[in-house]
Amino acid sequence: MPLVIFCGFPCSGKSRRSEELKEYLTEKTGRRVFVLGDETAGIDKNSVYSDSQKEKSLRGVLKSEVERKINKDDVVILDSLNYIKGYRYELFCLIKHAQTPHCLVYCLTSADISSTWNSIREKEKQYKQEILDSLIMRFESPDSRNRWDSPLFTVQKDDILPFEEICDAIFSRKAPPPNQSTQSQPLSSTNFLYELDKVTQDILMEVVNAQKTSVPGDLIAIPGSSEKISFS
């Protein structure tokens, strides 16, 4: 049903917070909670985040996985950097299409704290310093004034997750309305076939009449349309 998106610097505590939220939701709501992200994708972070094409591919994989997991009963948590506002907007469009609520949890840390936490990780889980610095430099902070970043919960390293507020955001709020282009089109009216046949006959008549006086290269106007076709 709802989607909870985590974002923050590398080594900002996102994964720990994701697990805390998963445990809380599982215990309090009894719902299934799926955590998706870099860890579940089994990537080599230094390899992926040093290559823009690999990183783009990872975002596509995670987005597709979110789309597959979203349903009316379960909760999906996306535990990844999600540092590009354009990508967060894409996720917002996805939840609008699925007509499900969402919220964003921003794990706010300083560059120095993230760098320190990275240095005390197991060696194989550490980011290379130059990659860490690059990701921090490129980070696009969320802004609650943007509808795709709202509702926004900002959590610093010593804060307790606002569990009740997050639950209220994803269970009590209405889903954002879908764009007209993403909605299922209504069934055609009962006179649809009659109207289709009439339009078709009008077009055919116009083309037949134009052929009587046209020469190759002339443009023929189509009834009900601004488009023209070339007579050959």
Rosetta silent file (secondary structure, phi, psi, omega in degrees, C-alpha in Angstrom):
SEQUENCE: MPLVIFCGFPCSGKSRRSEELKEYLTEKTGRRVFVLGDETAGIDKNSVYSDSQKEKSLRGVLKSEVERKINKDDVVILDSLNYIKGYRYELFCLIKHAQTPHCLVYCLTSADISSTWNSIREKEKQYKQEILDSLIMRFESPDSRNRWDSPLFTVQKDDILPFEEICDAIFSRKAPPPNQSTQSQPLSSTNFLYELDKVTQDILMEVVNAQKTSVPGDLIAIPGSSEKISFS
SCORE:     score description
SCORE:     0.000 S_00000001
   1 L     0.000  -81.321 -177.051    0.000    0.000    0.000 S_00000001
   2 L   -87.570  164.954  176.670    2.199    2.952    1.141 S_00000001
   3 E  -123.351  129.918  174.256    5.780    3.748    0.218 S_00000001
   4 E  -111.846  119.404 -178.369    8.363    5.138    2.649 S_00000001
   5 E  -104.183  125.087  173.852   11.392    6.628    0.912 S_00000001
   6 E   -98.292  144.695  173.424   14.625    7.108    2.856 S_00000001
   7 E  -146.999  159.575 -179.010   17.285    9.495    1.647 S_00000001
   8 E   160.698  173.756  175.443   20.536   10.886    2.973 S_00000001
   9 L   -59.645  159.602  167.396   24.295   10.943    2.592 S_00000001
  10 L   -58.019  142.833  179.025   26.100    7.611    2.325 S_00000001
  11 L    59.178   47.019  178.845   26.652    6.262    5.857 S_00000001
  12 L  -109.367    5.746  179.305   23.953    8.473    7.376 S_00000001
  13 L    91.995   11.639 -177.227   22.169    5.714    9.300 S_00000001
  14 H   -59.552  -46.415 -175.724   19.466    5.059    6.702 S_00000001
  15 H   -65.527  -38.838  176.967   19.633    1.277    6.877 S_00000001
  16 H   -63.703  -43.263  178.962   19.451    1.258   10.684 S_00000001
  17 H   -65.256  -38.473  178.836   16.447    3.574   10.568 S_00000001
  18 H   -60.929  -43.179  179.163   14.802    1.448    7.894 S_00000001
  19 H   -67.442  -38.090  177.025   15.078   -1.624   10.091 S_00000001
  20 H   -60.318  -44.415 -179.429   13.720    0.282   13.095 S_00000001
  21 H   -67.405  -39.881  178.386   10.697    1.350   11.059 S_00000001
  22 H   -60.113  -46.406  179.828   10.199   -2.146    9.674 S_00000001
  23 H   -61.339  -42.699 -179.207   10.196   -3.643   13.183 S_00000001
  24 H   -64.141  -48.380 -177.627    7.748   -1.012   14.432 S_00000001
  25 H   -65.045  -39.412  179.407    5.330   -1.406   11.530 S_00000001
  26 H   -63.637  -43.174 -177.961    5.442   -5.195   11.677 S_00000001
  27 H   -72.934  -42.382 -173.003    4.714   -5.223   15.399 S_00000001
  28 H   -83.865  -29.619 -174.435    2.113   -2.443   15.478 S_00000001
  29 H  -112.972  -20.156 -177.823    0.198   -3.090   12.253 S_00000001
  30 L    73.759    5.494  179.549    0.786   -6.738   11.438 S_00000001
  31 L   -80.474  155.983  170.394    1.405   -5.790    7.832 S_00000001
  32 L   -75.014  138.541 -179.666    4.129   -7.247    5.686 S_00000001
  33 E  -125.389  123.403  179.066    6.963   -4.769    5.227 S_00000001
  34 E  -105.974  126.528  175.399    9.396   -5.006    2.326 S_00000001
  35 E  -104.801  119.269  179.064   12.752   -3.208    2.532 S_00000001
  36 E  -116.550  147.384  179.073   14.339   -2.611   -0.857 S_00000001
  37 E   167.857 -164.638 -177.324   17.654   -0.918   -1.528 S_00000001
  38 H   -58.662  -39.608 -177.738   21.348   -1.206   -2.234 S_00000001
  39 H   -66.394  -45.318 -178.712   21.769   -4.062    0.243 S_00000001
  40 H   -69.595  -25.504  178.884   18.938   -6.158   -1.174 S_00000001
  41 H   -77.751  -14.208  176.599   20.209   -5.491   -4.706 S_00000001
  42 L    64.260   40.539 -175.763   23.562   -7.010   -3.693 S_00000001
  43 L   -91.193  160.942  167.243   25.652   -4.367   -5.453 S_00000001
  44 L   -91.450  104.435 -171.536   29.284   -3.411   -5.140 S_00000001
  45 H   -58.259  -42.164 -177.725   28.747    0.216   -4.078 S_00000001
  46 H   -66.566  -34.178  177.878   32.142    1.483   -5.176 S_00000001
  47 H   -70.452  -44.755 -176.357   31.718   -0.085   -8.589 S_00000001
  48 H   -70.300  -48.502 -173.581   28.166    1.206   -9.088 S_00000001
  49 L   -81.002    2.738  171.915   28.573    4.724   -7.715 S_00000001
  50 L  -102.152    0.746 -177.453   31.744    5.366   -9.701 S_00000001
  51 L  -132.020  112.898 -174.662   29.934    4.649  -12.982 S_00000001
  52 H   -61.012  -34.652 -179.623   26.980    6.859  -13.951 S_00000001
  53 H   -70.414  -40.370  177.356   25.459    4.215  -16.234 S_00000001
  54 H   -65.216  -39.315  179.879   25.610    1.521  -13.555 S_00000001
  55 H   -65.511  -42.495  177.855   24.101    3.940  -11.049 S_00000001
  56 H   -61.803  -40.508  178.246   21.295    4.831  -13.462 S_00000001
  57 H   -63.378  -40.782  178.373   20.646    1.138  -14.021 S_00000001
  58 H   -61.436  -44.097  178.871   20.459    0.554  -10.253 S_00000001
  59 H   -60.445  -39.725  178.052   17.872    3.309   -9.876 S_00000001
  60 H   -64.595  -41.264  179.113   15.827    1.730  -12.638 S_00000001
  61 H   -63.497  -45.595 -179.036   15.998   -1.698  -11.005 S_00000001
  62 H   -65.377  -41.078  178.570   14.938   -0.332   -7.607 S_00000001
  63 H   -62.156  -43.161  178.808   12.092    1.681   -9.121 S_00000001
  64 H   -63.859  -38.795  179.919   10.814   -1.395  -10.975 S_00000001
  65 H   -67.393  -39.883  175.661   11.029   -3.470   -7.810 S_00000001
  66 H   -59.792  -44.423 -178.767    9.060   -0.840   -5.872 S_00000001
  67 H   -62.248  -36.612  179.563    6.405   -0.873   -8.583 S_00000001
  68 H   -71.631  -34.185 -173.749    6.129   -4.664   -8.378 S_00000001
  69 H   -83.257  -26.299 -176.106    5.869   -4.721   -4.588 S_00000001
  70 L   -64.488  129.003  175.411    3.308   -1.945   -4.087 S_00000001
  71 L  -152.708 -176.088 -172.603   -0.165   -3.270   -3.339 S_00000001
  72 L   -77.804   -9.966 -173.542   -3.138   -2.433   -1.140 S_00000001
  73 L  -113.475  -34.352 -170.108   -1.943   -4.330    1.953 S_00000001
  74 L   -96.660  167.355  176.275    1.832   -4.159    2.361 S_00000001
  75 E  -113.145  134.984  178.119    4.342   -1.401    3.146 S_00000001
  76 E  -113.108  128.470  175.889    7.385   -0.818    0.948 S_00000001
  77 E  -112.196  123.774  178.357   10.491    0.903    2.345 S_00000001
  78 E  -102.261  105.315 -176.659   13.056    2.132   -0.167 S_00000001
  79 E  -102.332   87.236  177.907   16.426    2.281    1.598 S_00000001
  80 L  -147.964  178.173 -178.280   18.807    3.928   -0.842 S_00000001
  81 L   -63.322  -44.753  178.850   20.570    7.280   -1.253 S_00000001
  82 L    46.273   44.553 -171.732   17.708    8.750   -3.338 S_00000001
  83 L   -90.040   -4.690 -178.974   19.774   11.915   -3.519 S_00000001
  84 L  -100.672  121.264 -175.358   18.549   13.108   -6.931 S_00000001
  85 H   -64.511  -30.121  176.945   15.379   15.193   -6.763 S_00000001
  86 H   -63.955  -35.734  178.400   14.432   14.140  -10.307 S_00000001
  87 H   -71.798  -38.615  176.454   14.463   10.511   -9.207 S_00000001
  88 H   -62.660  -34.844  176.822   12.354   11.312   -6.153 S_00000001
  89 H   -66.190  -39.455  176.948    9.905   12.976   -8.532 S_00000001
  90 H   -60.364  -41.402  178.058    9.805    9.789  -10.634 S_00000001
  91 H   -65.538  -36.595  177.558    8.937    7.809   -7.502 S_00000001
  92 H   -63.375  -41.913  177.189    6.230   10.366   -6.716 S_00000001
  93 H   -63.229  -36.231  178.508    4.729    9.840  -10.181 S_00000001
  94 H   -63.116  -45.256 -178.261    4.822    6.103   -9.545 S_00000001
  95 H   -72.734  -27.169  174.126    2.842    6.372   -6.300 S_00000001
  96 H   -65.526  -42.239  179.058    0.370    8.750   -7.969 S_00000001
  97 H   -64.815  -39.771  179.869   -0.241    6.141  -10.642 S_00000001
  98 H   -79.532  -10.404 -179.330   -0.614    3.425   -7.974 S_00000001
  99 L    54.233   55.811  178.381   -2.810    5.803   -5.917 S_00000001
 100 L  -132.635  146.494  178.430   -1.035    5.061   -2.655 S_00000001
 101 L   -69.744  163.910  176.143    0.287    7.445    0.050 S_00000001
 102 E  -152.980  168.890  170.200    3.981    7.973    0.651 S_00000001
 103 E  -152.362  166.201 -178.404    6.392    9.936    2.811 S_00000001
 104 E  -121.384  130.440  176.670   10.081   10.799    2.811 S_00000001
 105 E  -111.959  116.206 -176.812   12.452   10.248    5.736 S_00000001
 106 E  -101.910  111.679  178.542   15.614   12.356    5.472 S_00000001
 107 E   -86.742   99.290 -171.841   18.496   11.065    7.586 S_00000001
 108 E   -90.003  120.425  174.220   20.423   14.293    8.099 S_00000001
 109 L  -138.059  165.242  174.388   24.123   14.093    8.957 S_00000001
 110 L   -85.605  163.575  177.422   27.167   16.215    8.303 S_00000001
 111 H   -61.615  -37.329 -179.183   29.823   15.190    5.804 S_00000001
 112 H   -65.705  -41.374  179.895   32.288   14.673    8.673 S_00000001
 113 H   -66.330  -43.484  178.819   29.964   12.302   10.543 S_00000001
 114 H   -61.346  -40.240  179.343   29.258   10.269    7.404 S_00000001
 115 H   -65.585  -40.113  178.476   32.969   10.055    6.699 S_00000001
 116 H   -65.826  -46.261  179.786   33.677    8.901   10.277 S_00000001
 117 H   -63.316  -33.843  178.061   30.913    6.275   10.187 S_00000001
 118 H   -65.870  -38.335 -175.269   32.231    5.062    6.842 S_00000001
 119 H   -69.942  -22.974 -178.898   35.735    4.625    8.261 S_00000001
 120 L   -98.364    4.946  174.732   34.560    2.339   11.083 S_00000001
 121 L   -73.924  164.616  171.035   32.581    0.033    8.819 S_00000001
 122 L   -59.302  144.876 -172.051   33.853   -3.361    7.820 S_00000001
 123 H   -53.955  -42.483 -175.819   36.422   -2.871    5.073 S_00000001
 124 H   -73.069  -11.827  179.925   34.359   -4.531    2.359 S_00000001
 125 H  -103.510    0.221 -178.256   31.357   -2.289    3.153 S_00000001
 126 L   -80.218  147.316  168.291   33.223    1.014    3.075 S_00000001
 127 L   -81.775  144.605  168.953   32.895    3.613    0.327 S_00000001
 128 L   -64.687  142.624 -172.406   36.134    4.834   -1.189 S_00000001
 129 H   -58.887  -38.863 -178.094   36.684    8.336    0.167 S_00000001
 130 H   -67.701  -32.304  177.539   36.637    9.979   -3.264 S_00000001
 131 H   -72.864  -42.062  176.856   33.298    8.311   -4.097 S_00000001
 132 H   -58.279  -47.440 -179.030   31.859    9.273   -0.723 S_00000001
 133 H   -62.405  -39.772 -179.159   32.941   12.894   -1.226 S_00000001
 134 H   -65.711  -42.738  179.823   31.487   12.956   -4.736 S_00000001
 135 H   -65.901  -39.280  178.040   28.108   11.628   -3.621 S_00000001
 136 H   -64.889  -40.421 -178.938   27.938   14.129   -0.763 S_00000001
 137 H   -65.708  -35.843 -176.673   28.791   16.980   -3.126 S_00000001
 138 H   -86.287   -4.804 -173.902   26.058   15.933   -5.599 S_00000001
 139 L   -63.605  129.810  178.014   23.392   15.409   -2.931 S_00000001
 140 L  -106.688  103.643 -173.955   20.167   17.346   -3.594 S_00000001
 141 L   -62.392  142.025  177.045   18.498   17.928   -0.241 S_00000001
 142 L   -69.721  155.067 -178.239   14.746   17.335   -0.034 S_00000001
 143 L  -136.379  119.823 -175.856   12.428   20.312    0.398 S_00000001
 144 L   -63.627  -14.614  177.123    8.991   19.929    1.975 S_00000001
 145 L   -73.867  -18.727  175.005    7.677   22.668   -0.338 S_00000001
 146 L   -84.556  130.214 -176.554    8.032   20.185   -3.201 S_00000001
 147 H   -62.957  -27.101  179.719    5.027   17.877   -3.358 S_00000001
 148 H   -78.750  -13.500  176.767    7.271   14.922   -4.194 S_00000001
 149 H  -104.530   11.174 -175.475    9.276   15.522   -0.979 S_00000001
 150 L  -125.471  141.438   -0.817    6.214   15.903    1.224 S_00000001
 151 L   -71.470  142.946 -175.066    5.357   14.839    3.862 S_00000001
 152 E  -116.095  131.176  175.603    8.976   15.083    4.948 S_00000001
 153 E  -118.991  116.884  179.877   10.468   13.828    8.221 S_00000001
 154 E   -98.949  124.670 -175.162   14.013   15.004    8.961 S_00000001
 155 E  -123.795  123.435  175.303   15.875   12.822   11.465 S_00000001
 156 E   -93.773  172.212 -166.185   19.286   13.602   12.943 S_00000001
 157 L   -60.290  -30.272 -178.493   21.651   11.035   14.393 S_00000001
 158 L  -100.098    2.487 -178.872   20.412   11.216   18.006 S_00000001
 159 L   -78.223  156.294  170.611   16.715   11.591   17.197 S_00000001
 160 L   -94.802  135.802  178.821   14.059    8.934   17.696 S_00000001
 161 L   -56.304  136.017  177.430   12.098    8.128   14.583 S_00000001
 162 L   -79.883   74.102 -172.184    8.639    9.783   14.668 S_00000001
 163 H   -57.158  -47.129 -176.047    6.872    6.456   14.277 S_00000001
 164 H   -65.508  -39.594  179.320    3.339    7.678   14.952 S_00000001
 165 H   -66.548  -38.224  177.743    3.656   10.633   12.588 S_00000001
 166 H   -64.622  -43.081  178.504    5.021    8.388    9.842 S_00000001
 167 H   -61.744  -40.926  179.116    2.122    5.962   10.355 S_00000001
 168 H   -63.236  -38.381 -178.704   -0.339    8.826   10.177 S_00000001
 169 H   -67.014  -38.226 -174.175    1.255   10.021    6.936 S_00000001
 170 H   -96.745  -16.560 -179.166    1.121    6.667    5.178 S_00000001
 171 H  -109.393  -25.931 -174.103   -2.088    5.209    6.617 S_00000001
 172 H  -105.134  -22.902  179.750   -4.365    8.198    7.240 S_00000001
 173 L   -79.127  152.293  174.002   -3.584   10.554    4.372 S_00000001
 174 L   -76.848  147.753  175.523   -5.283   10.294    1.017 S_00000001
 175 L   -68.449  148.344  177.188   -3.136    9.258   -1.897 S_00000001
 176 L   -63.945  142.608 -178.300   -2.270   12.085   -4.307 S_00000001
 177 L   -65.298  141.535  179.806   -4.684   12.174   -7.258 S_00000001
 178 L   -70.520  153.984  173.153   -3.322   10.573  -10.423 S_00000001
 179 L   -66.321  151.828 -179.666   -2.555   12.684  -13.463 S_00000001
 180 H   -57.985  -34.826 -177.561   -5.255   12.586  -16.108 S_00000001
 181 H   -69.429  -20.822 -178.354   -2.797   10.937  -18.473 S_00000001
 182 H   -97.557   -6.206 -179.228   -2.231    8.041  -16.044 S_00000001
 183 L   -80.797  150.840  174.526   -5.879    7.351  -15.312 S_00000001
 184 L   -66.550  133.295 -179.793   -7.757    4.572  -17.009 S_00000001
 185 L   -72.451  143.034 -179.874   -9.923    6.024  -19.719 S_00000001
 186 L   -66.403  156.159  178.063  -13.686    5.647  -19.235 S_00000001
 187 L   -61.888  146.613 -179.228  -15.590    3.152  -21.316 S_00000001
 188 L   -67.304  154.092  178.420  -16.844    4.512  -24.620 S_00000001
 189 L   -68.568  166.403 -174.562  -20.456    5.579  -24.905 S_00000001
 190 L   -66.967  -21.397 -179.783  -23.007    3.235  -26.450 S_00000001
 191 L   -96.742   19.492 -177.392  -23.012    5.193  -29.738 S_00000001
 192 H   -57.192  -47.405 -177.460  -19.252    4.878  -30.121 S_00000001
 193 H   -62.913  -37.787  178.669  -19.446    2.581  -33.174 S_00000001
 194 H   -64.089  -46.076 -179.208  -21.909    4.907  -34.884 S_00000001
 195 H   -63.654  -41.202  179.390  -19.677    7.922  -34.276 S_00000001
 196 H   -61.874  -44.624 -179.943  -16.590    6.007  -35.438 S_00000001
 197 H   -63.673  -40.218 -179.463  -18.315    4.918  -38.641 S_00000001
 198 H   -64.854  -44.913  178.924  -19.542    8.469  -39.317 S_00000001
 199 H   -63.074  -42.293  179.594  -16.080    9.985  -38.852 S_00000001
 200 H   -61.194  -44.905  179.455  -14.535    7.286  -41.037 S_00000001
 201 H   -63.400  -40.275  178.959  -17.058    7.900  -43.829 S_00000001
 202 H   -61.667  -41.921  179.989  -16.476   11.669  -43.672 S_00000001
 203 H   -66.356  -46.336  179.932  -12.719   11.168  -44.031 S_00000001
 204 H   -60.345  -41.491 -179.639  -13.094    8.707  -46.905 S_00000001
 205 H   -64.013  -40.952  179.455  -15.495   11.051  -48.713 S_00000001
 206 H   -63.564  -42.788 -179.598  -13.097   13.959  -48.338 S_00000001
 207 H   -66.402  -44.563 -179.474  -10.192   11.926  -49.708 S_00000001
 208 H   -61.619  -45.373 -179.617  -12.223   10.566  -52.662 S_00000001
 209 H   -64.789  -39.363 -178.959  -13.478   14.032  -53.605 S_00000001
 210 H   -66.506  -32.535 -179.019   -9.990   15.532  -53.313 S_00000001
 211 H   -64.027  -23.805 -176.683   -8.558   12.876  -55.616 S_00000001
 212 H   -70.340  -27.165 -176.220  -10.784   14.120  -58.428 S_00000001
 213 H  -121.698   -8.040 -174.995   -9.008   17.468  -58.616 S_00000001
 214 L   -85.948  157.116  173.456   -5.699   16.949  -56.826 S_00000001
 215 L  -120.328  158.186 -179.507   -2.310   16.277  -58.340 S_00000001
 216 L   -51.042  131.195 -179.330    0.600   14.453  -56.667 S_00000001
 217 L   104.264  -18.517  177.620    2.038   16.599  -53.893 S_00000001
 218 L   -66.869  149.696  176.977   -1.176   18.361  -52.977 S_00000001
 219 E   -99.087  134.839 -178.160   -2.157   18.412  -49.298 S_00000001
 220 E  -111.787  125.092  178.812   -5.591   17.122  -48.338 S_00000001
 221 E   -73.955  140.744  178.651   -7.297   18.428  -45.190 S_00000001
 222 L  -102.517  125.078  179.951   -8.736   15.801  -42.835 S_00000001
 223 L   -56.301  133.236  177.134  -12.137   16.615  -41.271 S_00000001
 224 L    79.445    8.854 -177.993  -11.908   17.250  -37.546 S_00000001
 225 L  -141.848  151.047  175.489   -8.121   17.481  -37.567 S_00000001
 226 L   -86.064   -9.061 -179.549   -5.484   20.113  -38.172 S_00000001
 227 L   -76.643  150.514  174.197   -3.307   17.476  -39.855 S_00000001
 228 E  -126.402  151.252  177.280   -3.084   17.172  -43.629 S_00000001
 229 E  -112.801  151.893 -178.379   -2.024   14.258  -45.786 S_00000001
 230 E   -90.504  130.482  177.748   -0.043   14.399  -48.977 S_00000001
 231 L   -82.659  120.917  179.777   -1.724   13.110  -52.144 S_00000001
 232 L  -125.551    0.000    0.000    0.600   10.798  -54.044 S_00000001
